[in-house]
Structures are given as structure tokens and as C-alpha cells.
PDB file of C-alpha atoms in Angstrom:
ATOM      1  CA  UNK A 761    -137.349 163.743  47.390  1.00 74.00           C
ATOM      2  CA  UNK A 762    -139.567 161.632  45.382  1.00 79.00           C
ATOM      3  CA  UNK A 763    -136.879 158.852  45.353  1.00 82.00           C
ATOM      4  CA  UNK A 764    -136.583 158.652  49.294  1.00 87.00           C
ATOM      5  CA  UNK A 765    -140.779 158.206  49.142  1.00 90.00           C
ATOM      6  CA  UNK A 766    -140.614 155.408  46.738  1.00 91.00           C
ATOM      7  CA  UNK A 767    -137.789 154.198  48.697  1.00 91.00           C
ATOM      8  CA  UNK A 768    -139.261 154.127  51.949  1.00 92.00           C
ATOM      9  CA  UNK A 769    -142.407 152.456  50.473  1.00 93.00           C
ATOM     10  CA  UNK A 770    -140.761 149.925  48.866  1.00 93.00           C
ATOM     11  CA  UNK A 771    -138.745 148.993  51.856  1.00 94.00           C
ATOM     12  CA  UNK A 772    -142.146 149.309  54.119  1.00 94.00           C
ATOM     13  CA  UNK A 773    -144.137 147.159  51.721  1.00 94.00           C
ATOM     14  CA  UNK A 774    -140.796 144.328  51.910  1.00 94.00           C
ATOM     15  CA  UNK A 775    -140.979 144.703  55.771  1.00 94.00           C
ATOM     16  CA  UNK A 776    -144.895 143.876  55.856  1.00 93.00           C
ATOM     17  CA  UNK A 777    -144.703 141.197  53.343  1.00 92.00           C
ATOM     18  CA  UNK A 778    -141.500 139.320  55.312  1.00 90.00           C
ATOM     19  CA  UNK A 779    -143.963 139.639  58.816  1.00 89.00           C
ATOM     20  CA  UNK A 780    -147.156 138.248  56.838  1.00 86.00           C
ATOM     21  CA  UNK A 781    -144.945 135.474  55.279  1.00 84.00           C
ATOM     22  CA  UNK A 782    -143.171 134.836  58.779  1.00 82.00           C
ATOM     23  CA  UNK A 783    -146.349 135.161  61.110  1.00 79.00           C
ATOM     24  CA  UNK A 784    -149.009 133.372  58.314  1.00 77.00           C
ATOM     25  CA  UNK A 785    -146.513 130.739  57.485  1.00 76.00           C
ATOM     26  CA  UNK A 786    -145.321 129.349  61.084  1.00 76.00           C
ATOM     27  CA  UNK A 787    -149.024 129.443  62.309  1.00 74.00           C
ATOM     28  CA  UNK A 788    -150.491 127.141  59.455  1.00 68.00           C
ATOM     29  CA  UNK A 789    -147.929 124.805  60.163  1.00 69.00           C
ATOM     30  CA  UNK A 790    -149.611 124.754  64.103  1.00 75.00           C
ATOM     31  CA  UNK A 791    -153.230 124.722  62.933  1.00 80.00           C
ATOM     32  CA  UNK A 792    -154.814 121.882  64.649  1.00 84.00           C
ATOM     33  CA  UNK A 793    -158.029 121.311  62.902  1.00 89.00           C
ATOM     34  CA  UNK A 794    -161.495 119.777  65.450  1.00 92.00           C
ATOM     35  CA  UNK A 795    -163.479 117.218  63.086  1.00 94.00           C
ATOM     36  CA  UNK A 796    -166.763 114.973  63.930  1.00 94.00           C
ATOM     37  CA  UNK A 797    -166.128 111.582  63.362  1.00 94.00           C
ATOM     38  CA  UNK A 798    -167.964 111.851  59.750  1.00 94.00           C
ATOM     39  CA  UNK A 799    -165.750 114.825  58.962  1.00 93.00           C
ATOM     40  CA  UNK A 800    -162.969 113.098  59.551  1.00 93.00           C
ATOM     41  CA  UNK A 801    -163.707 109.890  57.393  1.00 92.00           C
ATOM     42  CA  UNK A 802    -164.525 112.555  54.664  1.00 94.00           C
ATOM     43  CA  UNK A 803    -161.184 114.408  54.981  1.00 92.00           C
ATOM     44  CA  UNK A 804    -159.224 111.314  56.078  1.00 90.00           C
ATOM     45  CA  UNK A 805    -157.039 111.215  52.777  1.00 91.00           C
ATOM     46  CA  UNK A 806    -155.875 114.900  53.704  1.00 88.00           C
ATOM     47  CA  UNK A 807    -154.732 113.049  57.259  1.00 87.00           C
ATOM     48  CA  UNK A 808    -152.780 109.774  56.234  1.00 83.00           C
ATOM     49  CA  UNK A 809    -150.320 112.000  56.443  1.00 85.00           C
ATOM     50  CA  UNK A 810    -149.832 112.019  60.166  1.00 87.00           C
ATOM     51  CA  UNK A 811    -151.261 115.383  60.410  1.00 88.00           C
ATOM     52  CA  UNK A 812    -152.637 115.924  63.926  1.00 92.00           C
ATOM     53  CA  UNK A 813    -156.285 116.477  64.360  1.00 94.00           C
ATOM     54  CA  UNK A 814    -158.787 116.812  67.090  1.00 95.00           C
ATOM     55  CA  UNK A 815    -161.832 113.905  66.793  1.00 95.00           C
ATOM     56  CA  UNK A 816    -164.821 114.878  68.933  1.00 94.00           C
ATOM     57  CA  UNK A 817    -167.436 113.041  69.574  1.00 93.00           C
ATOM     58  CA  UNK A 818    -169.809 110.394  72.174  1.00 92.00           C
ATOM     59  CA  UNK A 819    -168.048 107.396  73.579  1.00 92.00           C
ATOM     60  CA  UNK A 820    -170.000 104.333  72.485  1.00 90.00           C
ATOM     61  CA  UNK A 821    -171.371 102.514  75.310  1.00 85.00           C
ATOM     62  CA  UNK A 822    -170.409  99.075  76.235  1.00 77.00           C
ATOM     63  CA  UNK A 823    -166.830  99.240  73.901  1.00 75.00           C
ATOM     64  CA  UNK A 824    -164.091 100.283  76.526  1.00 90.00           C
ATOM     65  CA  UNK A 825    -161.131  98.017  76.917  1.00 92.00           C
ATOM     66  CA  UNK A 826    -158.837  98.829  79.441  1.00 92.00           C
ATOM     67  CA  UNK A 827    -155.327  97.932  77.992  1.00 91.00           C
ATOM     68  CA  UNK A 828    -151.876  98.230  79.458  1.00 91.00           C
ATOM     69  CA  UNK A 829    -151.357 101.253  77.666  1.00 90.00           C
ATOM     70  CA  UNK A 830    -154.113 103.150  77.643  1.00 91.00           C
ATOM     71  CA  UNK A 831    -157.665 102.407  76.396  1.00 93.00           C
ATOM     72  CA  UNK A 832    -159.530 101.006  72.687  1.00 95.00           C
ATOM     73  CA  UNK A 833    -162.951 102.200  72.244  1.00 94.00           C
ATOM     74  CA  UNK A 834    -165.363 103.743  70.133  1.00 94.00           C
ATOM     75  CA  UNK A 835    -166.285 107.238  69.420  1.00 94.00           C
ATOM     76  CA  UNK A 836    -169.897 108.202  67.276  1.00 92.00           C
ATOM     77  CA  UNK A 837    -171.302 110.772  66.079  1.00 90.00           C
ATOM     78  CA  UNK A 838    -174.327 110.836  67.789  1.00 80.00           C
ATOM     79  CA  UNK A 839    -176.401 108.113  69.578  1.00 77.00           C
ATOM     80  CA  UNK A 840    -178.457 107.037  66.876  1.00 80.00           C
ATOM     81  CA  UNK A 841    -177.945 103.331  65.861  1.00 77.00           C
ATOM     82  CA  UNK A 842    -176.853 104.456  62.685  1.00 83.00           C
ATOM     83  CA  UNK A 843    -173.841 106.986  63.626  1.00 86.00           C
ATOM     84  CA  UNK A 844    -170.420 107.047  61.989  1.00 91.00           C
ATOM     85  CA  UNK A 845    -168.170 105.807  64.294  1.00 92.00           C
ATOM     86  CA  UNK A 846    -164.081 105.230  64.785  1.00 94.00           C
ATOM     87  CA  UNK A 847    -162.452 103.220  66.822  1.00 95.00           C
ATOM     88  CA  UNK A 848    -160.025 104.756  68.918  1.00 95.00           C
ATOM     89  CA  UNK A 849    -156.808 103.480  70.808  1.00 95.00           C
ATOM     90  CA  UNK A 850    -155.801 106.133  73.521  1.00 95.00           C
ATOM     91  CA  UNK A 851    -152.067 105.949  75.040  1.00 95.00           C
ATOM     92  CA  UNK A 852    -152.015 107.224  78.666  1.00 91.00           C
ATOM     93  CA  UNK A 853    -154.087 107.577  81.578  1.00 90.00           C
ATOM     94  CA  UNK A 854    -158.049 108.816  80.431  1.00 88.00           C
ATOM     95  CA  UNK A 855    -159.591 111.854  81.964  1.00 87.00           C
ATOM     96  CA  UNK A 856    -161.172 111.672  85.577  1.00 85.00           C
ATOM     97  CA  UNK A 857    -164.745 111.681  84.138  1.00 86.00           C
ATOM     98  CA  UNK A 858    -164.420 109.728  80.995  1.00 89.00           C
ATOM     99  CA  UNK A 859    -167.431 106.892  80.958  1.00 89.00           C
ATOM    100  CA  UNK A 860    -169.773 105.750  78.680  1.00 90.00           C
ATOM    101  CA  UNK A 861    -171.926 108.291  76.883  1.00 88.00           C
ATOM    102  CA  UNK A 862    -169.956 110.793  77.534  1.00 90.00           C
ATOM    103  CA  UNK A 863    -168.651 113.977  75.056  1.00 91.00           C
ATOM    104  CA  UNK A 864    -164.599 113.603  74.260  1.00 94.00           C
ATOM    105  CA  UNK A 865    -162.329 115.661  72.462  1.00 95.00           C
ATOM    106  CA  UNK A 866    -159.189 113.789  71.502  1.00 95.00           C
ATOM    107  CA  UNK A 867    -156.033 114.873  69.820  1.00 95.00           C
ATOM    108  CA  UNK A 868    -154.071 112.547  67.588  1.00 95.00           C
ATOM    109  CA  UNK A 869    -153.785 111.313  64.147  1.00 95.00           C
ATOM    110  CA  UNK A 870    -154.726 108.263  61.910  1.00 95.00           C
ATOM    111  CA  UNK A 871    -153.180 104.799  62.288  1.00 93.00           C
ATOM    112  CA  UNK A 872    -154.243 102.887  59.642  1.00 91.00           C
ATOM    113  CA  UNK A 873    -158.301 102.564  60.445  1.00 91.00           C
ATOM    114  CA  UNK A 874    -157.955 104.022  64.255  1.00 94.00           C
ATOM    115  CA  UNK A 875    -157.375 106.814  65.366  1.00 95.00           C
ATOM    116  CA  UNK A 876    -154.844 107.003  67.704  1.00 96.00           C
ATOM    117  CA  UNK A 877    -154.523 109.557  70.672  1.00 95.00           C
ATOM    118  CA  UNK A 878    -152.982 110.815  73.358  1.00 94.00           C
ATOM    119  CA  UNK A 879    -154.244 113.829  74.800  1.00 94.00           C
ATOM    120  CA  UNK A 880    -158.140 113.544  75.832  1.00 94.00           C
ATOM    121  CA  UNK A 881    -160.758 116.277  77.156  1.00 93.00           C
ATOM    122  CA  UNK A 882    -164.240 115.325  78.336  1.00 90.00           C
ATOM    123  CA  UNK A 883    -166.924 117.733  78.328  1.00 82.00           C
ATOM    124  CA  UNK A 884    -169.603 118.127  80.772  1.00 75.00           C
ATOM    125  CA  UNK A 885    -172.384 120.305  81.707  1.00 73.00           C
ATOM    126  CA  UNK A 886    -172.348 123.055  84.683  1.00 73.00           C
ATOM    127  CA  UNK A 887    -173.449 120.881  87.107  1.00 73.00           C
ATOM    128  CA  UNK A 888    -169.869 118.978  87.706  1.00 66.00           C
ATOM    129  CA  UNK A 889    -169.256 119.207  91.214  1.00 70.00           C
ATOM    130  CA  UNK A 890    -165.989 117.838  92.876  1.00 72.00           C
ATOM    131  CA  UNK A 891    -166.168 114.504  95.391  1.00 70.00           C
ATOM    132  CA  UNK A 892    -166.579 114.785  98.736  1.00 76.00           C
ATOM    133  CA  UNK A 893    -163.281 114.120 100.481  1.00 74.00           C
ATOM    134  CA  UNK A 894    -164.057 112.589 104.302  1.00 72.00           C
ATOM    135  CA  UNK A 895    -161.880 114.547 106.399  1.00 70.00           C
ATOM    136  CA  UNK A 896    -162.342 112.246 109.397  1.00 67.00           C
ATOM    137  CA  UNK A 897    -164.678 113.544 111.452  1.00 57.00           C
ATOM    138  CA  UNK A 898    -163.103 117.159 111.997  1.00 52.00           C
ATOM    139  CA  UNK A 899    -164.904 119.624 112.266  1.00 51.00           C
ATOM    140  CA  UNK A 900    -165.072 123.611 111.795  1.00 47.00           C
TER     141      UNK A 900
END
């Protein structure tokens, strides 16, 4: 009787260890880690090697190209003069509210000095409110 316990432990303890090294292992593989623009010139060694990342930060006023593919600007790390900042080429279309100013959250990974994206989220307070679409007159 003693055998089966130590049996069945054994063979419980295997199970658990397989799930751990299954579930543990496949999800630090998908850990996409949020950094502020100093953050991630800190940790950018641990990043050259294409690892994905999300940058968040302000967009820097007055530095927004438009380009064919996308858009090149800059993202600080807070609006004082003195602010890290990265410069940023983003492939695609940018969100509906990105300006100037403005809080981003971009995912993407290091090109050489930039920081190339292309997936983009903007944050804004409460107080969004969606346009006003002119229906033409009709009313209810």
C-alpha cells in the first residue's frame, strides 16, 4: 500500500511540474514588457534583440512627418526641455486622435537608434466625446 502512495505522488508531482513547465514556459515567451522612453534606453541592450516592447510616452510637439508609410516622430518622457526622448518611425495608419502632446503607447522593437512600430494606442482623459455627424437636416 505504501508503494501505490509513493507512486501516485510521484506521478502527481511529474504531472504538476510538466503543467508549470508547459504553462510558465509558453507565457514568458509572450511577455510583452511597457517601458518609458528612459527605461528603455537603460534596458535597450536586453532589446537589440528584436524583442518586442511597448514604448509609452508624450509625442513631441512640432516633430511629425507624415511619410508614405506611416509617420517619424518623437516620443519624451515628459515635457520638460530636458526629457529623454526616441525617435520613432510608425508603419501604418496612426490612431484617430494622435496629435501633438498627446500620451501614446506603441508596440514594436529597436531598429538601430529608432524605434520602430506598428501598432499605436493614444490615451485620453474621460472627456473624449465622438464628432458630430450632420445628418442633413432630419429630424426626430
Amino acid at each position: 500500500m505504501k508503494r501505490y502512495r509513493l507512486l501516485v505522488v510521484l506521478l502527481g508531482g511529474l504531472v504538476v511540474l510538466l503543467l508549470g513547465v508547459l504553462v510558465f514556459g509558453n507565457l514568458n515567451s509572450n511577455l510583452v514588457y511597457y517601458l518609458k522612453p528612459q527605461e528603455a534606453l537603460a534596458r535597450k541592450a536586453d532589446f537589440d534583440d528584436g524583442r518586442r516592447f511597448k514604448l509609452g510616452g508624450m509625442v513631441a510637439p512640432d516633430r511629425i512627418q507624415r511619410t508614405p508609410g506611416g509617420l517619424r516622430f518623437t516620443v519624451t518622457g515628459g515635457t520638460a526641455p530636458d526629457s529623454t526622448s526616441i525617435p520613432v518611425v510608425h508603419r501604418g495608419a496612426p490612431a484617430q486622435l494622435f496629435r501633438p502632446g498627446i500620451g501614446v503607447v506603441l508596440e514594436g522593437t529597436w531598429k538601430g537608434p529608432r524605434f520602430v512600430s506598428d501598432t499605436m494606442m493614444v490615451r485620453h482623459d474621460e472627456n473624449y466625446t465622438s464628432p458630430k455627424v450632420d445628418t442633413g437636416g432630419a429630424r426626430r
